[in-house]
XYZ file of C-alpha atoms in Angstrom:
537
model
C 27.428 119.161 70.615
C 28.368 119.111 74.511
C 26.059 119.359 77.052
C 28.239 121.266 79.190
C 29.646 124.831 78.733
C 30.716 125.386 82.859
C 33.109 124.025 84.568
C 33.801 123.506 87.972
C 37.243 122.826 89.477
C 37.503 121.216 93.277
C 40.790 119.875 94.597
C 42.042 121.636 97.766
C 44.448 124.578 97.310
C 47.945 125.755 98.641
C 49.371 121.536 97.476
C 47.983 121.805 93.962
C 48.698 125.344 92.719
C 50.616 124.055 89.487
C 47.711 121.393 88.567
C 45.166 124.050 89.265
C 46.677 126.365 86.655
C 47.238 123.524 84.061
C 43.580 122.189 84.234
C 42.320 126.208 84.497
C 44.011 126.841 80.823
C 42.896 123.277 79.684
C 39.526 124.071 80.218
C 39.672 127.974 79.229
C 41.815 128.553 76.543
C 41.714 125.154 74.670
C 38.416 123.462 75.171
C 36.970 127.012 75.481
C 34.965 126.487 78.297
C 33.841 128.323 80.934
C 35.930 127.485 84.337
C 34.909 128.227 87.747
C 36.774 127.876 90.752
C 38.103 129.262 93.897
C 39.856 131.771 93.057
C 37.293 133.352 92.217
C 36.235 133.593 95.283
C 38.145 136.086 96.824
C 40.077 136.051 100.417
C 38.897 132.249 102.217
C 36.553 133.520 104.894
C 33.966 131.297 106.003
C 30.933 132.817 104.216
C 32.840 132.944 100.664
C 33.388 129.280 101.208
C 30.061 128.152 101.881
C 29.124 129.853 98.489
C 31.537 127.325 96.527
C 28.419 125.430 97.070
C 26.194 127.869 95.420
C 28.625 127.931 92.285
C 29.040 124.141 91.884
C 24.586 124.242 91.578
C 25.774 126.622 88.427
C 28.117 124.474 86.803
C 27.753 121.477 84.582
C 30.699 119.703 84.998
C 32.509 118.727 87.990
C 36.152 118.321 88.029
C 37.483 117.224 91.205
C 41.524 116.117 91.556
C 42.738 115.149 95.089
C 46.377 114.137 96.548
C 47.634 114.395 100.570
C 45.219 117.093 102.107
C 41.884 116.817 103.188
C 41.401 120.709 102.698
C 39.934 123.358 105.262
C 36.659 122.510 107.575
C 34.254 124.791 107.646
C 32.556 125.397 111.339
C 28.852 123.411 111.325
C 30.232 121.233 108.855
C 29.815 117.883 110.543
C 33.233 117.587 110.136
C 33.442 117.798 106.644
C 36.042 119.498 104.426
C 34.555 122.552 101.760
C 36.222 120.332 99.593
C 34.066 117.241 99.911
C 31.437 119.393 100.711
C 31.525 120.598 96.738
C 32.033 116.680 95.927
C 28.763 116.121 97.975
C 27.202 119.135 96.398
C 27.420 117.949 92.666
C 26.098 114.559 93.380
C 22.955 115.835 95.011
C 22.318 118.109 92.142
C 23.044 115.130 89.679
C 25.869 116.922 87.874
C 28.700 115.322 85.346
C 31.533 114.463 87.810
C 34.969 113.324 87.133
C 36.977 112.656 89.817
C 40.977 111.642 89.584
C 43.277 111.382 92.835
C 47.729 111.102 92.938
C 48.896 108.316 91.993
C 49.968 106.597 94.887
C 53.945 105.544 93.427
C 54.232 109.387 92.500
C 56.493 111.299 94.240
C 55.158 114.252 96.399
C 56.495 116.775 98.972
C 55.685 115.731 102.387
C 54.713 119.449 103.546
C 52.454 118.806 100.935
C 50.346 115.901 103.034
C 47.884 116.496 106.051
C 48.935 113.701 108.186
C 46.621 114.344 110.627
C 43.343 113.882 107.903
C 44.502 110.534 106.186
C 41.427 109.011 107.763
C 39.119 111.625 106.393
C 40.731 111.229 102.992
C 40.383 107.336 102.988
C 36.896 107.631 103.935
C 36.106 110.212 101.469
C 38.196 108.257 98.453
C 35.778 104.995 100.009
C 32.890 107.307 99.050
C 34.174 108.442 95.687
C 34.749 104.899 94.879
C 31.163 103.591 95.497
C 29.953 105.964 92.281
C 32.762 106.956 90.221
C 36.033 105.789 88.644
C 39.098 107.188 90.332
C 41.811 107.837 87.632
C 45.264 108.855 88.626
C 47.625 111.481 87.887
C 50.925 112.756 88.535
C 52.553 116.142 87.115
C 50.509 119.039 86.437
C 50.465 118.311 82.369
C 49.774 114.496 83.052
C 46.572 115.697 85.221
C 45.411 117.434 82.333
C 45.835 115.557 79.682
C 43.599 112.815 81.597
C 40.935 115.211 82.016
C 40.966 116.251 78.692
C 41.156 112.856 77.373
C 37.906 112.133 79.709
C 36.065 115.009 78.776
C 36.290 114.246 75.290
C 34.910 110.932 76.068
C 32.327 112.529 77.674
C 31.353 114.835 74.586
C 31.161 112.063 71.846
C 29.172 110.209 73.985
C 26.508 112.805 74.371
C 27.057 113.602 70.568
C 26.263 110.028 69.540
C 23.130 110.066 72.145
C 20.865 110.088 69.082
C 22.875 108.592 66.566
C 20.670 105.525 66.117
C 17.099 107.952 66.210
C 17.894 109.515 62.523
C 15.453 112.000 61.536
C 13.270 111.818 58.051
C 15.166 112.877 55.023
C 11.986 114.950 53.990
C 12.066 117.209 57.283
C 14.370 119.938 55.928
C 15.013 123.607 57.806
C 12.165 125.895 58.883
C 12.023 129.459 57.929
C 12.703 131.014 61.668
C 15.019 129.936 64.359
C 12.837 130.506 66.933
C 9.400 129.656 67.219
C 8.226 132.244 70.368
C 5.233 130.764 72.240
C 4.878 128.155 69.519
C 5.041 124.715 70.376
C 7.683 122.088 68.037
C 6.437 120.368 65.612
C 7.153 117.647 63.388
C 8.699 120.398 61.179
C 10.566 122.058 63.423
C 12.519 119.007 64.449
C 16.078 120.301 63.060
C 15.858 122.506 65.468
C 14.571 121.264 68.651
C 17.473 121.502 70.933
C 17.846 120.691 74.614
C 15.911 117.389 75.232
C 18.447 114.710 73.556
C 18.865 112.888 77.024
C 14.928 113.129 77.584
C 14.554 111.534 73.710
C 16.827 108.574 74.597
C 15.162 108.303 77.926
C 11.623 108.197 76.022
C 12.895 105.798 73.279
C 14.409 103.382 75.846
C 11.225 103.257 77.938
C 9.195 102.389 75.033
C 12.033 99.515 73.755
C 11.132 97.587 77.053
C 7.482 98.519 77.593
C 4.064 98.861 75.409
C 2.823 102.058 77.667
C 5.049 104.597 78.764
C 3.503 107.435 81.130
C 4.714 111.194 80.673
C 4.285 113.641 82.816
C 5.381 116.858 83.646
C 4.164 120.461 84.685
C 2.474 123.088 82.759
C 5.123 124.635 80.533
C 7.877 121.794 80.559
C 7.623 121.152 77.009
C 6.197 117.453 76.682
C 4.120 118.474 73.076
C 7.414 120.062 71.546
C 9.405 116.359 72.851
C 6.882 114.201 71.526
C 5.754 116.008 68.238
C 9.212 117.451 67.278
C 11.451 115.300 69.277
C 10.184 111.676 69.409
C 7.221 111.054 67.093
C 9.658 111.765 63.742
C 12.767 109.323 64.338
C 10.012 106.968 65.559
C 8.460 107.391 61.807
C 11.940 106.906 60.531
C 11.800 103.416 62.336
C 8.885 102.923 60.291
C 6.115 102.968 63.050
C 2.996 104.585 62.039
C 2.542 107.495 64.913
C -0.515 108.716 65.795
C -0.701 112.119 68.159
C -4.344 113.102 69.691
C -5.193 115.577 72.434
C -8.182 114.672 74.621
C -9.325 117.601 74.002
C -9.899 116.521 70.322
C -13.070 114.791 71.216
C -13.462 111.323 70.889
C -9.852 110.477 70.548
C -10.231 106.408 71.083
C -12.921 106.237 67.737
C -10.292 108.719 66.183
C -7.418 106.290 67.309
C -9.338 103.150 65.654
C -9.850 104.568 62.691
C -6.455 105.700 62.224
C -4.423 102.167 63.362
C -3.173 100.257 60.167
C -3.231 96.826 61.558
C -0.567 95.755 59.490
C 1.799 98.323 60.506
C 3.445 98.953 63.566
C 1.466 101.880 65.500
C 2.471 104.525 68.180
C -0.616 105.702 69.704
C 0.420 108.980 71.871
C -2.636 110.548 73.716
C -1.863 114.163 75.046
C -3.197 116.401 77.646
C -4.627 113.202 79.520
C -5.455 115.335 82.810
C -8.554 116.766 81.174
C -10.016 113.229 81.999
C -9.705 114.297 85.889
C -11.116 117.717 86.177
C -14.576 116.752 86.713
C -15.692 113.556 88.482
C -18.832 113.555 85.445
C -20.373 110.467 83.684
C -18.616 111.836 80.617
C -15.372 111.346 82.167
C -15.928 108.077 83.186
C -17.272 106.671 80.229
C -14.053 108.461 78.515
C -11.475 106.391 81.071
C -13.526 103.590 80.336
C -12.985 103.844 76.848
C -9.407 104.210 76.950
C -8.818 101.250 79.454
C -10.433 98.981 76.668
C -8.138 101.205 74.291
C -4.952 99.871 76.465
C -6.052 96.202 76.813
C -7.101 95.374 73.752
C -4.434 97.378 71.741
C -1.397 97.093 73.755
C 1.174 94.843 71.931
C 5.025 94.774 70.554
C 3.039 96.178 67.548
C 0.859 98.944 69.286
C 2.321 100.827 71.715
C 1.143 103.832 74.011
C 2.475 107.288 75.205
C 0.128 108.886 77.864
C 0.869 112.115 78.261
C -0.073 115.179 81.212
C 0.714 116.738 83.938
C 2.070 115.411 86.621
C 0.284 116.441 89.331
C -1.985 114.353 87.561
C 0.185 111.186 87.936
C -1.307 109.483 90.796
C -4.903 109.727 89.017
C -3.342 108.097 85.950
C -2.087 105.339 87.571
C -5.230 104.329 90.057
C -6.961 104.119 85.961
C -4.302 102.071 84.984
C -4.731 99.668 87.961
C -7.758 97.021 86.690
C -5.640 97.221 83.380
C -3.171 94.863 84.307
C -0.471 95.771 81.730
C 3.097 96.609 82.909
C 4.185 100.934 82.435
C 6.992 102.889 82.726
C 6.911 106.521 84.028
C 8.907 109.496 82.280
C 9.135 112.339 83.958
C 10.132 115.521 81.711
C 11.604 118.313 83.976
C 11.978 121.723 83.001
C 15.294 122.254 80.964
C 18.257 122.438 83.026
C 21.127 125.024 82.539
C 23.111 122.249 80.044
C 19.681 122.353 78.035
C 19.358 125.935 78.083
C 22.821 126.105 76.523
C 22.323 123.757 73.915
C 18.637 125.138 73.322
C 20.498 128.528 72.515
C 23.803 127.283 70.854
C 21.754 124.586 68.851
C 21.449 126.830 65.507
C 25.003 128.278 65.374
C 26.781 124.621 63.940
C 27.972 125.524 60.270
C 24.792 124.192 58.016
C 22.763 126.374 60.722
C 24.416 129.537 60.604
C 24.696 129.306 56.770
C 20.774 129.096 57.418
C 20.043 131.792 59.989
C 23.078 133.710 60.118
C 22.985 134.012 63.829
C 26.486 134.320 65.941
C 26.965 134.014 69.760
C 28.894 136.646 71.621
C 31.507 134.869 73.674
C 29.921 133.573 77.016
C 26.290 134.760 76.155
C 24.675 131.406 76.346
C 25.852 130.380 79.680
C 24.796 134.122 80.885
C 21.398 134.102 79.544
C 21.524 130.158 81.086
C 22.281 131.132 85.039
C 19.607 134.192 84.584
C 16.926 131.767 83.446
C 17.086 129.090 85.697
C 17.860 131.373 88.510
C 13.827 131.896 88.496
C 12.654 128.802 89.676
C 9.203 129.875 89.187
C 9.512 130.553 85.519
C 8.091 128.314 82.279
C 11.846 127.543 81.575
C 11.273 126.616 78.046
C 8.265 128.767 76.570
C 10.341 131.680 78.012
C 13.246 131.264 76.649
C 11.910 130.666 73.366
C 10.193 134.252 73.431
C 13.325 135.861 74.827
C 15.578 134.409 71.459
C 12.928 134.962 69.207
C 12.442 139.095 70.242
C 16.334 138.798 70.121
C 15.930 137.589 66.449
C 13.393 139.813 65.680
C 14.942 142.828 66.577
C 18.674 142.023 65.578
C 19.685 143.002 61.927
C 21.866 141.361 59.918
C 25.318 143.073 60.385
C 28.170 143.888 58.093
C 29.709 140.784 58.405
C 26.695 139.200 57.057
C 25.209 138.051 60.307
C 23.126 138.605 63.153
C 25.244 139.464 66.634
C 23.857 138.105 69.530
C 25.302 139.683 72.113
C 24.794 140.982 75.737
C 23.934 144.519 74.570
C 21.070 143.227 72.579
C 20.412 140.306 75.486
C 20.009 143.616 78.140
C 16.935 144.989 76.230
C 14.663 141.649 76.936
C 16.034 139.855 79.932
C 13.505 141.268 81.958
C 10.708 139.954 80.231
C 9.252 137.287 81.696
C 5.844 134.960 80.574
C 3.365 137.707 82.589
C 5.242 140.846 81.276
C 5.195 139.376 77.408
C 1.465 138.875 77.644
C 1.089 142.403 79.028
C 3.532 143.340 76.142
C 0.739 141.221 73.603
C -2.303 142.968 75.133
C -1.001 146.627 74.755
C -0.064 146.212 70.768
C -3.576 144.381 70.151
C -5.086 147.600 71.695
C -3.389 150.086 69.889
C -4.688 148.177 66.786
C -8.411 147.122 68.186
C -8.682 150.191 71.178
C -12.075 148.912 71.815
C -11.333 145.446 72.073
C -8.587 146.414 75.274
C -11.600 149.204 76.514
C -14.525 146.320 76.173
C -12.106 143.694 77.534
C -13.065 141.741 74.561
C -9.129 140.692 74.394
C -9.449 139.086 77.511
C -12.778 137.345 76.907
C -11.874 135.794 73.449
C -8.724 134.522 74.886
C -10.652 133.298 77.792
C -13.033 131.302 75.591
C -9.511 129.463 74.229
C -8.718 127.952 77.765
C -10.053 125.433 80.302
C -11.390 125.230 83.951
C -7.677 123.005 84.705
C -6.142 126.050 82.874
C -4.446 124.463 79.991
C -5.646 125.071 76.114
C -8.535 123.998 74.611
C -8.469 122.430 71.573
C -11.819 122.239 70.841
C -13.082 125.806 69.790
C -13.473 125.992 66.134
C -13.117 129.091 63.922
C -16.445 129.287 62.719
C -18.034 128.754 66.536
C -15.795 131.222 67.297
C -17.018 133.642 65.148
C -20.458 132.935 65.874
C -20.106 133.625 69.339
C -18.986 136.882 68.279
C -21.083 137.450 65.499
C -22.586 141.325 66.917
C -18.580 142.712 65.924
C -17.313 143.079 62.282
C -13.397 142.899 62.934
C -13.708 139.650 64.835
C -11.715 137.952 62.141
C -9.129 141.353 62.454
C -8.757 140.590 66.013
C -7.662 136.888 65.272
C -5.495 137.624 62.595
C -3.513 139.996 65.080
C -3.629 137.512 67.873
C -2.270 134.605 65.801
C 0.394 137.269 64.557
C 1.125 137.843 68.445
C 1.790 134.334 68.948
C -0.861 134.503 71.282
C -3.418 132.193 69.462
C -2.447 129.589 66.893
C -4.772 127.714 64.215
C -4.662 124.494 63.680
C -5.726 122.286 60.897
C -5.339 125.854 58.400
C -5.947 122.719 55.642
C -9.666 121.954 56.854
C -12.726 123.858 56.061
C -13.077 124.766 59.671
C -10.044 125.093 61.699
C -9.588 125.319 65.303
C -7.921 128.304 67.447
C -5.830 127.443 70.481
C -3.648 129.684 72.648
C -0.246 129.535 71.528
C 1.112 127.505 74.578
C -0.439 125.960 78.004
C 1.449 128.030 80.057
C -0.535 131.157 78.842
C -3.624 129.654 80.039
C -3.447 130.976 83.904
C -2.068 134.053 83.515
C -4.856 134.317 81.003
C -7.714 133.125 83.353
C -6.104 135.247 86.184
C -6.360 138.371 84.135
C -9.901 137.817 83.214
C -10.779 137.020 87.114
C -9.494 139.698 88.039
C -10.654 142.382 85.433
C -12.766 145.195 85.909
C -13.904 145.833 81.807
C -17.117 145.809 81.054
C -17.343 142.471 79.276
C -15.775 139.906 81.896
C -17.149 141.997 84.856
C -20.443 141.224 83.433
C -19.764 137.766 82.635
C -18.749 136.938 86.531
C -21.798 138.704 87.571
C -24.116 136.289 85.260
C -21.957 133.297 86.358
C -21.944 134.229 89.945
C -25.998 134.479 89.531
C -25.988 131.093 88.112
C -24.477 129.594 90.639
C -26.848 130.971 93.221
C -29.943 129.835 91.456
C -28.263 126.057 91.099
């Protein structure tokens, strides 16, 4: 499946009318893309041409064809034309670019050629040259046969990306589509979507080194790529993969007991930064630990995957300094509009739809795409996962025997955002438990599932849980519901005495926010008891 569903087309205007209109229907009506270009735009004032910058940030595929004109310049342009302005413009924001300029024995008008600009064109073919190949075209239908030729280049290579990283035959299709706040899991690999590239990268990095460091915010995804994405097609290569969270406990005796020494082991620690929030002798004595962890285990046999935020990154590697072992650093960004688009197209290939009977209104994906990661501020990935799974939720299966995703139903959620869903959460768990909302019990119990860094704690078992609440009968009522609000998730349902954890990190600080900055009963009194603590310390 391509990673691109938008295209943008650059070339300068009036001299390239005809190969404008070829490449437009190319990319429209028989790659069935989505094409953007200028004349789009409207009448070529200055201010409508300075947002051809704005569109190519939107796009995921740059398409730029040049012959004899440099193109208009812009006042406060430095000189430059919009044209390699919008060239400039899609390297900086690290898009796919193909670039193709007239073949030099081809025949063209000279009213067709800026004379006066052949400097300004060699100088910007120079810089073309340094990072791309420069094919050539001629007529209209030759130009677009190249680029379709190229693009479909393009696609099989991103198709193959994993074609060497098979997944288990045993890992077959999960119930739902769309997991909400959950996090991937081994499971749910079929249909973790988005973060090929990122796999690859991860893969590679741990090919040439025996530690790899990931990082990334709060939010970005780095469980769902290692536990859904990763850890099974390493399995497949027949390493032995074992996942911890610091918060576990005493993940390095864990880690030793669980090593075969006669297989090949991947050791992946998660949530690493909860070794930094306090400067305490348990800390140290954990990092202490783990450095003996990394230089006595660290091998072509044994190989490590740290894993936290990356704020946290500069922490990490001061530890990693008296180690003296060699690293490479992964860093996972939030999913980018081509990952959005595959995240939300991923289930609708044929075995998929057969499965979840889902189909994808004509341009939905790259609409819901632009409005996502138009909020900069947003959890990219967790939110997107809640706003397709209340889509699923709510959307019946039709008469043609499947579910219509389309922008009518996409209008009812696209407001929602991380905050607003939580509010959402909170309001059904009070109709059910009024007292809970009135007590601010909701808020306290979900409290008790997070830490002082404001991630989720993985350490709160069921039964301790219970206990703590031990005075109220429908404690085990009010868990139920949260679990069922994918607001709290149990882990370990196997064991005697599993362990609660908020659904995803990302909750965490809105979580701790609300609670700071309630006025119920129960965590009013609980900041008055801590706040009296603090003065008698």
């Amino acid at each position: 499946m391509a990673r691109f569903s938008k295209v943008f087309i650059s070339s300068t205007y009036i001299d390239l009318i005809e190969h404008r209109q070829e490449v437009y229907n190319l990319i429209t009506q028989k790659l069935g893309l989505t094409s953007v270009a200028m004349e789009d735009f409207g009448a070529m004032s200055e201010e409508p041409v300075m947002a051809c910058l704005d569109k190519v940030q939107e796009c995921d595929l740059f398409i730029g064809f040049y012959a004899k004109r440099y193109g208009f310049i812009p006042e406060d342009s430095e000189g430059l034309s919009i044209t390699e302005m919008e060239y400039d413009k899609a390297r900086q924001e690290g898009k796919l670019i193909l670039c193709f300029w007239l073949d030099r024995l081809h025949d063209w008008p000279a009213e067709k050629a800026q004379e006066e600009y052949v400097d300004h064109l060699d100088r910007f073919k120079d810089k073309i040259q340094k990072n791309h190949v420069i094919e050539t075209f001629g007529s209209p239908e030759n130009l677009a046969y190249k680029i379709s030729i190229a693009i479909a280049r393009i696609q099989s290579e991103q198709e193959d990306i994993l074609a060497d990283l098979e997944l288990p035959l045993d890992i077959g299709l999960p119930s739902e589509p769309y997991l909400g706040l959950y996090y991937f899991r081994r499971e749910h690999a079929r249909i973790f979507f988005g973060r090929n590239a990122d796999i690859r990268e991860l893969y590679k990095a741990l090919q040439a080194f025996n530690i790899v460091l990931l990082s990334g915010q709060s939010g970005s995804g780095k469980s769902s790529l290692l536990l859904a994405g990763l850890l099974p097609r390493m399995e497949k290569k027949n390493w032995h993969c074992i996942y911890v969270r610091l918060t576990d406990g005493d993940v390095v005796k864990a880690i030793e007991v669980e090593i075969r020494e006669e297989e090949k082991s991947l050791i992946i620690i998660d949530q690493l930064e909860e070794l930094f929030v306090h400067d305490n002798p348990e800390n140290e004595v954990r990092r202490l630990a783990l450095l003996q962890l990394v230089e006595t285990r660290c091998n072509h046999q044994t190989k490590i995957i740290l894993s936290f935020r990356k704020e946290t990154l500069l922490e990490v590697m001061k530890m990693l300094e008296t180690s003296r072992v060699d690293y490479d650093k992964v860093l996972l960004s939030n999913l980018d509009r081509q990952g959005i688009t595959e995240a939300i197209r991923g289930i609708s290939s044929s075995a998929l739809v057969r499965k979840y009977k889902v189909e994808f209104a004509s341009g939905l994906a790259e609409e819901i795409a632009g409005d996502i990661i138009n909020d900069r501020e947003s959890n990219v990935a967790p939110l997107l996962q809640i706003l397709l799974r209340k889509m699923y939720d709510s959307c019946p299966i039709g008469s043609n025997g499947k579910r219509q995703f389309n922008q009518s139903l996409y209008y009812q959620f696209r407001s929602s955002s991380l905050e607003e869903m939580l509010d959402t959460q909170l309001a059904d768990l009070g109709l059910h438990f009024p007292h809970a909302q009135k007590s601010g019990l909701d808020l306290d119990m979900l409290y008790r599932l997070t830490t002082e860094l404001g991630t989720a704690a993985n350490s709160v078992t069921e039964s301790a849980f219970r206990e703590t609440y031990c005075h109220l009968d429908d404690i085990p009522q009010i868990i139920h519901h949260l679990i069922d609000l994918f607001l709290v998730i149990r882990i370990g349902e196997e064991d005697s005495d599993p362990k609660l954890r908020i659904a995803h990190d990302s909750l965490a600080p809105l979580i701790r926010k609300k609670y700071q900055n309630s006025d119920a009963p129960g965590p009013k009194a609980y900041k008055i008891l801590a706040n009296r603590q603090k003065e008698i310390e």
